[in-house]
Short mmCIF file of C-alpha atoms and ligand atoms in Angstrom, two decimals:
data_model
loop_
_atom_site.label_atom_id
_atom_site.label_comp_id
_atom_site.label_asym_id
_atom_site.label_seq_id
_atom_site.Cartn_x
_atom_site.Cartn_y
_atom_site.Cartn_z
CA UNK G 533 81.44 75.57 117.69
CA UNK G 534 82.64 77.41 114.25
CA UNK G 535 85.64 75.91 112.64
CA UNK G 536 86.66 73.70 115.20
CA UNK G 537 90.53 72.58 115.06
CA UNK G 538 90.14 69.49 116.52
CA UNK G 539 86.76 66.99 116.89
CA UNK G 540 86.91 63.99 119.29
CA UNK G 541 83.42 62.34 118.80
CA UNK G 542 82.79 59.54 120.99
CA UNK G 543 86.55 58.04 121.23
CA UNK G 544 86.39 54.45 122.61
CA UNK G 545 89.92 52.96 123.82
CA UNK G 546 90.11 49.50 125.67
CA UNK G 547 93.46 47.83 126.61
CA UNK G 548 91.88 44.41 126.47
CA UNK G 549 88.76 43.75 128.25
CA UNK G 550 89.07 47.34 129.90
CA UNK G 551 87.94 50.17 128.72
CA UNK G 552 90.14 53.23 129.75
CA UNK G 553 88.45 56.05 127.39
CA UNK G 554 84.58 55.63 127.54
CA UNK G 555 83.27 57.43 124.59
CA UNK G 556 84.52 60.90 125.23
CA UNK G 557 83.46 64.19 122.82
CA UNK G 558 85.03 67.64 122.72
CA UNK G 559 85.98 70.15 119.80
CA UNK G 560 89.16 72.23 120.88
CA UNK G 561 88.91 75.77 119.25
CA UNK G 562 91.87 77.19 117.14
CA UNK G 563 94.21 79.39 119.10
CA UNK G 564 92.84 77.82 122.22
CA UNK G 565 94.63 76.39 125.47
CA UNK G 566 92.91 74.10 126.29
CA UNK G 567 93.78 71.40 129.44
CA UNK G 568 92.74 68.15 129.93
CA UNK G 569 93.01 66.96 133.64
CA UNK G 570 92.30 63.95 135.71
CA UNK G 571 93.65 62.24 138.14
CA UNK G 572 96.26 59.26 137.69
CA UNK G 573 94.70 56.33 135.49
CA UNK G 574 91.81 58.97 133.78
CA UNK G 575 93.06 58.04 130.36
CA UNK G 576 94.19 61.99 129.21
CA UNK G 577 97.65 60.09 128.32
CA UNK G 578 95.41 57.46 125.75
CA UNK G 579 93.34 60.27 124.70
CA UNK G 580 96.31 62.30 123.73
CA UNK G 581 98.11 59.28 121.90
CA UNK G 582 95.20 58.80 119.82
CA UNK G 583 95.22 62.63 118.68
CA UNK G 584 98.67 62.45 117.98
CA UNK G 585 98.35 59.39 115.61
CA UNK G 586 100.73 57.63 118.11
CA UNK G 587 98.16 54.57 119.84
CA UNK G 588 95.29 53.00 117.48
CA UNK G 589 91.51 53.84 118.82
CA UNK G 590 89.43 51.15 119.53
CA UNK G 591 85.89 53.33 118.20
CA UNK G 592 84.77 56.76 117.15
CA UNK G 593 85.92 59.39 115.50
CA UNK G 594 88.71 62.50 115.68
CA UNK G 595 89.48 64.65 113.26
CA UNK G 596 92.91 67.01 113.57
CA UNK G 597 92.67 70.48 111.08
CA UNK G 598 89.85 69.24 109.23
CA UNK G 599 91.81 65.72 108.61
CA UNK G 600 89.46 62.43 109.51
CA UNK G 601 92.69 59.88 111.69
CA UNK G 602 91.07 57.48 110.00
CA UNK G 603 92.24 58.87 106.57
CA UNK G 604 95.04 60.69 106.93
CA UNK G 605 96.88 59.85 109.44
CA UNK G 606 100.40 60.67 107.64
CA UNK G 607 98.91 64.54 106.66
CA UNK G 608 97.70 64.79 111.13
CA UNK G 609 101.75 63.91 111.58
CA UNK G 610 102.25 67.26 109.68
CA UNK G 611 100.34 69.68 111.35
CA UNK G 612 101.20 68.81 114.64
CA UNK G 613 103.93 69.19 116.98
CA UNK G 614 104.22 66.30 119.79
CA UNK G 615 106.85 66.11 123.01
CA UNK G 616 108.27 63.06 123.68
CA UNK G 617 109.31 62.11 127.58
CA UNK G 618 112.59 63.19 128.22
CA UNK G 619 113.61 59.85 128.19
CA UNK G 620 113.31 59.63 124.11
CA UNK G 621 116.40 62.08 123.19
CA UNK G 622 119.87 60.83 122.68
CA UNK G 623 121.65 61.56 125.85
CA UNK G 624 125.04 61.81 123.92
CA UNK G 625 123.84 64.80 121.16
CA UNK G 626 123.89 67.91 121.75
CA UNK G 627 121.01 70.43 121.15
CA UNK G 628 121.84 71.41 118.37
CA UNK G 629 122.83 67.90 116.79
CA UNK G 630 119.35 67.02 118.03
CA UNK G 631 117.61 69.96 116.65
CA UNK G 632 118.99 68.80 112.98
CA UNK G 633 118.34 64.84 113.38
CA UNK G 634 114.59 65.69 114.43
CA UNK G 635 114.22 67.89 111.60
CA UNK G 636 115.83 65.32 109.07
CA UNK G 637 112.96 63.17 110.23
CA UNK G 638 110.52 65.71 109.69
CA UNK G 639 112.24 66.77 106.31
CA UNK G 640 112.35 70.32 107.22
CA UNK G 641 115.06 73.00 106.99
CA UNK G 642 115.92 74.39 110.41
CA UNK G 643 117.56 77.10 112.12
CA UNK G 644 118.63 75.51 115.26
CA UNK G 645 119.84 78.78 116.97
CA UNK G 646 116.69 80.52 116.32
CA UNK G 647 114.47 77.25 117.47
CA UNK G 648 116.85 77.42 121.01
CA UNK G 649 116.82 81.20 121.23
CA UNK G 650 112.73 80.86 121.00
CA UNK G 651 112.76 78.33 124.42
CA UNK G 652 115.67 80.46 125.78
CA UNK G 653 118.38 77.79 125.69
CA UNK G 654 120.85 79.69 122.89
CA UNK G 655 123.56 79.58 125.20
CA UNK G 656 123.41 75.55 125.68
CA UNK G 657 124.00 75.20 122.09
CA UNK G 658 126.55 72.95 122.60
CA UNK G 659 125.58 71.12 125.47
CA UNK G 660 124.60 67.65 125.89
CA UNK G 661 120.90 66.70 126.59
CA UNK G 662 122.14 64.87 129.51
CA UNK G 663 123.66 68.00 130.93
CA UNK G 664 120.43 70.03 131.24
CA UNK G 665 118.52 70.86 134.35
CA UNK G 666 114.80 69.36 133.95
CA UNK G 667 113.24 73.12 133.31
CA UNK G 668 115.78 73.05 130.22
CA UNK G 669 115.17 69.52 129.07
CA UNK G 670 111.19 69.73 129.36
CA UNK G 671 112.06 73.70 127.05
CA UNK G 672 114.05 71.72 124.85
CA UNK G 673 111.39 68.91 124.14
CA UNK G 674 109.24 71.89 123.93
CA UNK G 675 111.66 73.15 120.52
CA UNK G 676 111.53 69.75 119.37
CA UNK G 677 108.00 70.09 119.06
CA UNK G 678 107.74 73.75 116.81
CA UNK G 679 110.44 71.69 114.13
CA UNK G 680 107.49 71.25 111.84
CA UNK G 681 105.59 74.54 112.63
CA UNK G 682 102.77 73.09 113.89
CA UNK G 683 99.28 74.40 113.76
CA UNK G 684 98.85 72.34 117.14
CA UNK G 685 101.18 71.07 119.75
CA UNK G 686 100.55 68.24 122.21
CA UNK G 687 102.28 68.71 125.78
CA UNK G 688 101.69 65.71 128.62
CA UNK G 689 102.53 66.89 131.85
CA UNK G 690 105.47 69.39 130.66
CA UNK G 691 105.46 71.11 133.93
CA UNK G 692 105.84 67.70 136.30
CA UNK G 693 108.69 67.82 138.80
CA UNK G 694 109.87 71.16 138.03
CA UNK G 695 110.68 74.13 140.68
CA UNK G 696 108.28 77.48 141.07
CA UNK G 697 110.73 79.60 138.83
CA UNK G 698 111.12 76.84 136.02
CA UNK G 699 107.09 76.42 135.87
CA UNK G 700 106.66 79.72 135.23
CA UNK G 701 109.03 80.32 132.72
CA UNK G 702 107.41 77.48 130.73
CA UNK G 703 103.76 78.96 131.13
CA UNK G 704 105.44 82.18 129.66
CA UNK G 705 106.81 80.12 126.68
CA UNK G 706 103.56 78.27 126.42
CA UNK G 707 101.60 81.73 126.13
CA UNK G 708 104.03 83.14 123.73
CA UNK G 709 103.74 79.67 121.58
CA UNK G 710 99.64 80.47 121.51
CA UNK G 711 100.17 84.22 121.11
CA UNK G 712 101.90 83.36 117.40
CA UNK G 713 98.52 81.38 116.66
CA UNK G 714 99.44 77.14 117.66
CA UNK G 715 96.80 75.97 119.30
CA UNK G 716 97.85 73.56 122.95
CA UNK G 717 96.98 70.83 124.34
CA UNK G 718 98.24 69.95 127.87
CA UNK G 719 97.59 67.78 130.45
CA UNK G 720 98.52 69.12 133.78
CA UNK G 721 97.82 67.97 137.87
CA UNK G 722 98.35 71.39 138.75
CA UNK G 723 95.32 73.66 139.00
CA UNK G 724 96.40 76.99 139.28
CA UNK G 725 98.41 75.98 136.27
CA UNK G 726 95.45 75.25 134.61
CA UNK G 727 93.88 78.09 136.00
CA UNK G 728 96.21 80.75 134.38
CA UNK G 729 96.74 79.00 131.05
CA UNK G 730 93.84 77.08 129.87
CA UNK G 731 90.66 79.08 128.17
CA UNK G 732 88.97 76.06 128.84
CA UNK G 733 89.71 72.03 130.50
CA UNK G 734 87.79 68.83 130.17
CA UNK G 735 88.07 66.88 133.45
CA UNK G 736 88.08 63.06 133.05
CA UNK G 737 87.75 60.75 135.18
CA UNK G 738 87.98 56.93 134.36
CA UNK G 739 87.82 57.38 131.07
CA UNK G 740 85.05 60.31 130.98
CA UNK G 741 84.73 64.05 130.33
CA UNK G 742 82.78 64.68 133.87
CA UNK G 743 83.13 68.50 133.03
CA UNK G 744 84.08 70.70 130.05
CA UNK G 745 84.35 74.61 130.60
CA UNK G 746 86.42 77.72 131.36
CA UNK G 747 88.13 77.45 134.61
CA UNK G 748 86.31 80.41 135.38
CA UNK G 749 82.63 79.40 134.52
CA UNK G 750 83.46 76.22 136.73
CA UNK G 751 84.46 77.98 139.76
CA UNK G 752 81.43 80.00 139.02
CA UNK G 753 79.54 77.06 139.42
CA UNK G 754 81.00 75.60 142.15
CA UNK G 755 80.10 78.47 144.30
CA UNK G 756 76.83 78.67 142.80
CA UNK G 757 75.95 75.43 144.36
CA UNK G 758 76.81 77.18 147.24
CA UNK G 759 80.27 75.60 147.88
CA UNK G 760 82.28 77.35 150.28
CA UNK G 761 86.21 77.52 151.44
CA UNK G 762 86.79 76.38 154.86
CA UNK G 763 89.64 78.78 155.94
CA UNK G 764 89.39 82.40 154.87
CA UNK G 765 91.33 83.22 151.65
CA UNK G 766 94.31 84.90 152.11
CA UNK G 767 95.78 87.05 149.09
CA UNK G 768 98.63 84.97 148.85
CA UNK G 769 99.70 81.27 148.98
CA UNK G 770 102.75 79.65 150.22
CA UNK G 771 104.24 79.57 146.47
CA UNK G 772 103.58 83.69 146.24
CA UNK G 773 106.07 83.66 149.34
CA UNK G 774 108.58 81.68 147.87
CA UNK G 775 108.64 83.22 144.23
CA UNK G 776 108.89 86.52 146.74
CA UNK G 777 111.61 85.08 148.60
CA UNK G 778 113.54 83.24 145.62
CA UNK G 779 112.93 85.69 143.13
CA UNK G 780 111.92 85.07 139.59
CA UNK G 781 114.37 84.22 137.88
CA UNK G 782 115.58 80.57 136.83
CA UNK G 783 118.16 78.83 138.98
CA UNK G 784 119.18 76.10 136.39
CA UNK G 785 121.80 78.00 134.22
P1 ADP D 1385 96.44 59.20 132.52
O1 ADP D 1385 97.35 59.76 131.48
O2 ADP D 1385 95.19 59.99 132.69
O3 ADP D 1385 97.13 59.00 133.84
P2 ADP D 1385 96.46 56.81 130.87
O4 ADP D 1385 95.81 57.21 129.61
O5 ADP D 1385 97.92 56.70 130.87
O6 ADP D 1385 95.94 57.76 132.05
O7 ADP D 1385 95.86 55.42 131.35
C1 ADP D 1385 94.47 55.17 131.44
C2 ADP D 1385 94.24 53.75 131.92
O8 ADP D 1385 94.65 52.85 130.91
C3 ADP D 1385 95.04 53.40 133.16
O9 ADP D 1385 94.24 52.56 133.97
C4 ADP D 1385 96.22 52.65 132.61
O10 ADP D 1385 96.71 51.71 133.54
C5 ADP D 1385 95.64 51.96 131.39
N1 ADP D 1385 96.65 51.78 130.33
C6 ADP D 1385 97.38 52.76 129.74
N2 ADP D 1385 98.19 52.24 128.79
C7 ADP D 1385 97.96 50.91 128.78
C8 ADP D 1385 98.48 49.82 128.02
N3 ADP D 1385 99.39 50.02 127.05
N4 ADP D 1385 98.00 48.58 128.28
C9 ADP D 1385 97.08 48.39 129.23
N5 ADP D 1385 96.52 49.36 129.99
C10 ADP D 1385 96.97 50.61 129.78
MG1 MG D 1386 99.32 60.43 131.59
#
């Protein structure tokens, strides 16, 4: 791959005696979506921590924009944008309040209005983080991570727990964030998710990349080996029938 944005070359992490990433490899492409899924346990969480300079590697080797973790560490923090579980913001600030202490931290100047108008939560200026629906609080954690203009962003699970209408409205915002040239990272369980926003997706299970391509190529595969559906497909699914029913647009404001 030419100029890859991010290198993961045979990354090793055990907790203990167990090992929960087995000596994974991938290069993520710049501008690219691209997932990593798994089920529960796979170690996307570990492999993500490690990227983001947040958990220590127990071997190999990852290099973020050309920096080696190993070296630079501090100059990774600055080219990447990472979303912390909900649970990490003060409940008692308000967005904006929390816009301008993460950005203290980062040292960067800020224009909170413009950083909420960009996730679509302007009008909740003023509200407390406690006081948002979980669509809003996973788009605000989603702000918190562009603070630093990234070059990359890190997202773990951002769509988990939320309604039809909400997950959509963050794949739009996650499309628009690649559109201006970040590259993503996100882990995700669901797979039409995946499906619509990932150019490609490592799956890993316990602790290894079992298969690394575009969604696309894979189902291509899949079928190749003569896999077949049971039931006949029908040209919708039961979440086409309740976006139909429900509409589009988001319930939480
Ligand atoms: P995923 O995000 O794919 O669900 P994780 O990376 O969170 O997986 O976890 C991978 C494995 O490592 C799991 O078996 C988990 O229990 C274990 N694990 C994660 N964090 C720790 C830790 N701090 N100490 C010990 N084991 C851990
Ligand atoms: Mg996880």
């Amino acid at each position: 791959m030419q100029n890859p944005i991010i290198v993961v070359d045979n990354l090793v992490k055990k907790y203990g005696n167990f090992e929960a990433v087995k000596g994974i490899s991938f290069s993520v492409r710049e501008g690219e979506i691209f997932g990593l899924l798994g089920p529960n346990g796979a170690g996307k969480s570990t492999t993500l921590e490690i990227m983001e300079t947040l958990r220590i590697k127990t071997s190999g080797k990852v290099f973020i924009d050309g920096l080696d973790l190993d070296q630079s560490p501090n100059e990774i923090k600055q080219v990447i944008g990472v979303q912390l579980q909900t649970s990490g913001y003060y409940p008692g600030l308000n967005l904006t309040e929390l816009l301008y202490l993460f950005a203290a931290l980062y040292n960067e100047k800020i224009n909170a209005l413009e950083l909420l108008d960009s996730v679509n939560l302007r009008d909740k200026a003023k509200n407390k983080f406690k006081e948002l629906s979980g669509g809003q609080k996973q788009r605000f954690s989603i702000a918190t991570t562009l603070i630093n203009q990234p070059k990359i962003i890190f997202l773990d699970e951002p769509t988990t727990g939320l309604d039809p209408q909400a997950r959509r409205n963050l794949w739009d915002l996650i499309l628009e964030i690649r559109k201006r040239g970040t590259t993503v990272i996100i882990t995700t369980h669901y797979m039409d998710e995946a499906e619509i926003l990932c150019d490609r997706v490592a799956i890993i299970d316990s602790g290894k990349i079992i298969a690394l391509d575009s969604p696309d190529q894979l189902i291509d595969q899949l079928v190749n080996k003569g896999f077949e559906k049971k039931r006949e497909v029908k040209k919708a699914n039961l979440e086409d029938v309740f976006i139909d029913l429900t509409g589009h647009v988001l319930r939480e404001v």
